[in-house]
C-alpha atoms as one frame of an Amber mdcrd trajectory, in Angstrom:
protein
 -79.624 136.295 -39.030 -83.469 135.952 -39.043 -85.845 134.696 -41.409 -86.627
 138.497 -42.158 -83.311 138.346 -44.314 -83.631 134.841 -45.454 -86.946 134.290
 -46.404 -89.067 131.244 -44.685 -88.196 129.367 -47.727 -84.752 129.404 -47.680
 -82.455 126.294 -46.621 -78.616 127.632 -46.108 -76.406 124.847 -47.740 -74.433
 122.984 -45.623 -71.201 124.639 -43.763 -69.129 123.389 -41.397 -69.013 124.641
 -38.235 -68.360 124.262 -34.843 -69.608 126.267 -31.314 -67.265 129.356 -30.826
 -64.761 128.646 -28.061 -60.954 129.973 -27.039 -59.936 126.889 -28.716 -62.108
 126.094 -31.677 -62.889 129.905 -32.739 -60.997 129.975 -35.919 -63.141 127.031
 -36.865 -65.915 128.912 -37.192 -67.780 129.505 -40.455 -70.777 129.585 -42.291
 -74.120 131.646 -41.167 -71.980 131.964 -37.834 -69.620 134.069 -39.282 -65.908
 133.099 -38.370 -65.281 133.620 -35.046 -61.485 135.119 -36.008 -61.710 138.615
 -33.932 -61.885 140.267 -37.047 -65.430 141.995 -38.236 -64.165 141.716 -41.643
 -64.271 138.366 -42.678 -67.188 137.467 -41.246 -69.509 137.313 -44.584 -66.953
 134.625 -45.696 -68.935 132.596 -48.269 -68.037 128.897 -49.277 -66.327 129.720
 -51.920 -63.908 131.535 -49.861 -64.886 135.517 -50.680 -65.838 137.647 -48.695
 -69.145 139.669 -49.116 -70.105 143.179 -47.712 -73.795 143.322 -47.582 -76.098
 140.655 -45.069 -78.150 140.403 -48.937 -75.691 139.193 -50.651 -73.890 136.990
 -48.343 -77.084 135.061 -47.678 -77.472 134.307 -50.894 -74.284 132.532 -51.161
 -75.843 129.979 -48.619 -79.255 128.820 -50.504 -79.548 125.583 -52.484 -81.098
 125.420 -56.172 -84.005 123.882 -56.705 -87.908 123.988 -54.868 -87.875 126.678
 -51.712 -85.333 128.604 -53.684 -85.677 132.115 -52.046 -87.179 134.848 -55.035
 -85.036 137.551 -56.159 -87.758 140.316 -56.255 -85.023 141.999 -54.032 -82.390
 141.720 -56.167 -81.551 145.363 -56.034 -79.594 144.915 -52.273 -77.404 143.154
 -54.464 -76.603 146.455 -56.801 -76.344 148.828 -54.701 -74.594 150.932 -56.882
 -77.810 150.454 -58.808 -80.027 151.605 -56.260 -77.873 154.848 -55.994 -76.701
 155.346 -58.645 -75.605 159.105 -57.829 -72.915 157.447 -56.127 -71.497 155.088
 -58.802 -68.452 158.128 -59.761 -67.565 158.569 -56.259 -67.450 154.750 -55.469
 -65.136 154.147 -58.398 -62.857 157.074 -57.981 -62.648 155.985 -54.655 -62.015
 152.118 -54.975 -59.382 152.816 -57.978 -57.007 152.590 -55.703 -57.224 148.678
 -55.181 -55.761 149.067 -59.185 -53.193 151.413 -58.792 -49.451 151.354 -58.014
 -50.272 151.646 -53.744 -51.090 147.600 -54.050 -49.059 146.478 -57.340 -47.008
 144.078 -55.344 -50.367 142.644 -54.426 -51.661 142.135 -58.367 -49.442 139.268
 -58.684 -50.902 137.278 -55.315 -54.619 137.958 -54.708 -56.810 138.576 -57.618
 -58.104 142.492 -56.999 -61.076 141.898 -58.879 -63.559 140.457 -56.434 -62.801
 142.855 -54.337 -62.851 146.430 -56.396 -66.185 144.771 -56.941 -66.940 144.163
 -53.433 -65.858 147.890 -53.034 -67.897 149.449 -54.960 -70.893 147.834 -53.806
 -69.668 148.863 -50.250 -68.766 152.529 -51.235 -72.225 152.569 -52.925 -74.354
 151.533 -50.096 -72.357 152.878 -47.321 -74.908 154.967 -44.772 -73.794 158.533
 -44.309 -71.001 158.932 -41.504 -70.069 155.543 -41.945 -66.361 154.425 -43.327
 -67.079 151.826 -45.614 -64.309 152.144 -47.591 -61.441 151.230 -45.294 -62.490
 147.931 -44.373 -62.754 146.563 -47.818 -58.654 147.655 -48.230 -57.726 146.265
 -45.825 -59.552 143.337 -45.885 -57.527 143.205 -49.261 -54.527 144.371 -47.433
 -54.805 141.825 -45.263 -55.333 138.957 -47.650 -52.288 139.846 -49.643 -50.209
 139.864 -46.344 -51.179 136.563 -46.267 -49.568 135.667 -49.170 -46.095 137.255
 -48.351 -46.298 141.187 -49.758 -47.034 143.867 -46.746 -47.633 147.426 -48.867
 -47.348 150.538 -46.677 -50.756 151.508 -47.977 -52.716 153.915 -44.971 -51.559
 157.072 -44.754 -52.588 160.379 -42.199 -55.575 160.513 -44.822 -56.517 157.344
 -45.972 -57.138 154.992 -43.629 -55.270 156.402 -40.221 -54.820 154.173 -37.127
 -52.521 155.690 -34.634 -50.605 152.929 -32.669 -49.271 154.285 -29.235 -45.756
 153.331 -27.656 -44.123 153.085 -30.917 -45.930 150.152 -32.138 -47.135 150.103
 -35.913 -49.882 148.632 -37.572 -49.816 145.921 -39.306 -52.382 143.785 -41.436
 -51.225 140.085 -40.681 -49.256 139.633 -37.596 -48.791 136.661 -34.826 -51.971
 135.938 -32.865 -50.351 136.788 -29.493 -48.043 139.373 -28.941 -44.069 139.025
 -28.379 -43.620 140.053 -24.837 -40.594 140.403 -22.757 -39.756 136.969 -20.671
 -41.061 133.664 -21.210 -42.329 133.289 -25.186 -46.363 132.561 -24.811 -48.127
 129.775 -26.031 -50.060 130.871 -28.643 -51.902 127.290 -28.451 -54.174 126.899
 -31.813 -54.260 130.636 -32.482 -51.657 129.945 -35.638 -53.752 132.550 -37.842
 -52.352 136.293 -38.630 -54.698 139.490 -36.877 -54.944 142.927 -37.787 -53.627
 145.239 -34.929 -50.960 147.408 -33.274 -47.723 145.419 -32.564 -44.222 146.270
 -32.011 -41.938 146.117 -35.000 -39.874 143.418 -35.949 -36.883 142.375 -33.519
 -38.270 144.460 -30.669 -40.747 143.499 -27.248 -43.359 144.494 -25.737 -42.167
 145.626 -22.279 -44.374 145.457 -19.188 -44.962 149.037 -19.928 -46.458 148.496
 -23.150 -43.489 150.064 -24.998 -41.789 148.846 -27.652 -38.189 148.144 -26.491
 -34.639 145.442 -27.721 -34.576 142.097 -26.128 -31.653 143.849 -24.023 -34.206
 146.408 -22.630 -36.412 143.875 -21.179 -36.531 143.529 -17.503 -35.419 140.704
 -15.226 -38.605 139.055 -13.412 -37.564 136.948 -10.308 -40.610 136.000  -8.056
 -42.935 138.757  -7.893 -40.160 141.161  -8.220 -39.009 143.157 -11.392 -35.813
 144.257 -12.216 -34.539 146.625 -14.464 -31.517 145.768 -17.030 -28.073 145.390
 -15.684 -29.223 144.804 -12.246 -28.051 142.737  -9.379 -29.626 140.855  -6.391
 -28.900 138.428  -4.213 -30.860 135.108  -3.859 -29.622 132.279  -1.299 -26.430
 133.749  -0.767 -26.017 133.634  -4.964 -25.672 137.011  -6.965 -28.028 137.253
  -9.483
């Protein structure tokens, strides 16, 4: 982020914050952005929202007092403000995050920050862009978090199409479950967005979705489908 956005004057606050590596990614934060393989938290601010325009997230890093950046463009903030033809659509469209598609959410993650967040999104959004969709499910995603998974996307709201019978879900392990030995997921403890298989099934070395009783044998470099036999040193295997 330059000093085109900032201003020459600005200081960001302090945030901790540590070089991105396979390791150390999820320890990412600040001006950096957070390093978690997911575009949509990386405007997380220090006081733990997330924001949805470069504007506004920057601001959430300066320090009171002399060099404070002016506010003369204070309208990237409102962008519902700016265009305000939009304001109907963005609400009618964000509504949503109040209605009965998240109520199991209402009662874990305040909705509030982010209808706001929404319509600031909804009302800035460039033309053939989906801006929309990632504020829900960065909602979505926060609530999942918290315990409560609502089937919210639909064929036409929000689609993604998961292939080999895999579904889509907003918080699940790091690293995949695979047929044969578990992996070691190392530090990567946090939850991801993505396709996975669904609970109490594997992902099989043909990327399908299949029971633990599916899963091939693996002996040396060799594969083996279920239920089958070879011999090894005179041993039946």
């Amino acid at each position: 982020m330059g000093p085109a956005t900032l201003g020459a004057a600005c200081t960001p606050s302090p945030s901790p914050w540590r070089t991105p590596t396979s390791s150390s990614g999820t320890q990412v934060q600040g001006l950096c952005g957070t390093f978690t393989q997911n575009q949509q938290d990386d405007f997380l601010t220090p006081a733990g929202d997330v924001e949805t325009s470069i504007a506004a997230f920057a601001s959430k890093f300066q320090v009171a007092g002399k060099g404070r950046c002016p506010s003369e463009d204070s309208a990237l903030l409102s962008p519902c403000t700016t265009h305000s033809q939009r304001h109907a659509f963005a609400e009618a469209a964000c509504a949503i995050l109040h209605s009965s598609v998240f109520q199991e959410c209402h009662r874990l993650v305040d909705k509030e920050p982010f209808y706001l967040r929404c319509l600031a999104a909804v009302c800035g959004c460039d033309p053939g862009s989906d801006c929309l969709c990632p504020v829900l499910s960065a909602y979505a995603r926060r609530c999942a978090q918290e315990g409560a998974s609502p089937p919210w996307r639909n064929q036409t709201l929000c689609p993604v199409m998961c292939p080999g019978g895999q579904e889509y879900r907003e918080c699940a392990p790091a690293c995949g479950q695979h047929c044969g030995k578990p992996e070691d997921c190392g530090e990567l403890g946090s939850c991801v967005a993505g396709c996975n298989c669904p609970l109490g099934l594997l992902w099989d070395p043909e990327g399908q979705c299949v029971p633990p009783s599916l899963c091939p044998c693996q002996l040396g470099a060799r594969r083996y489908a279920p239920g089958s036999a070879t011999m090894k040193e005179c041993n039946r295997w």
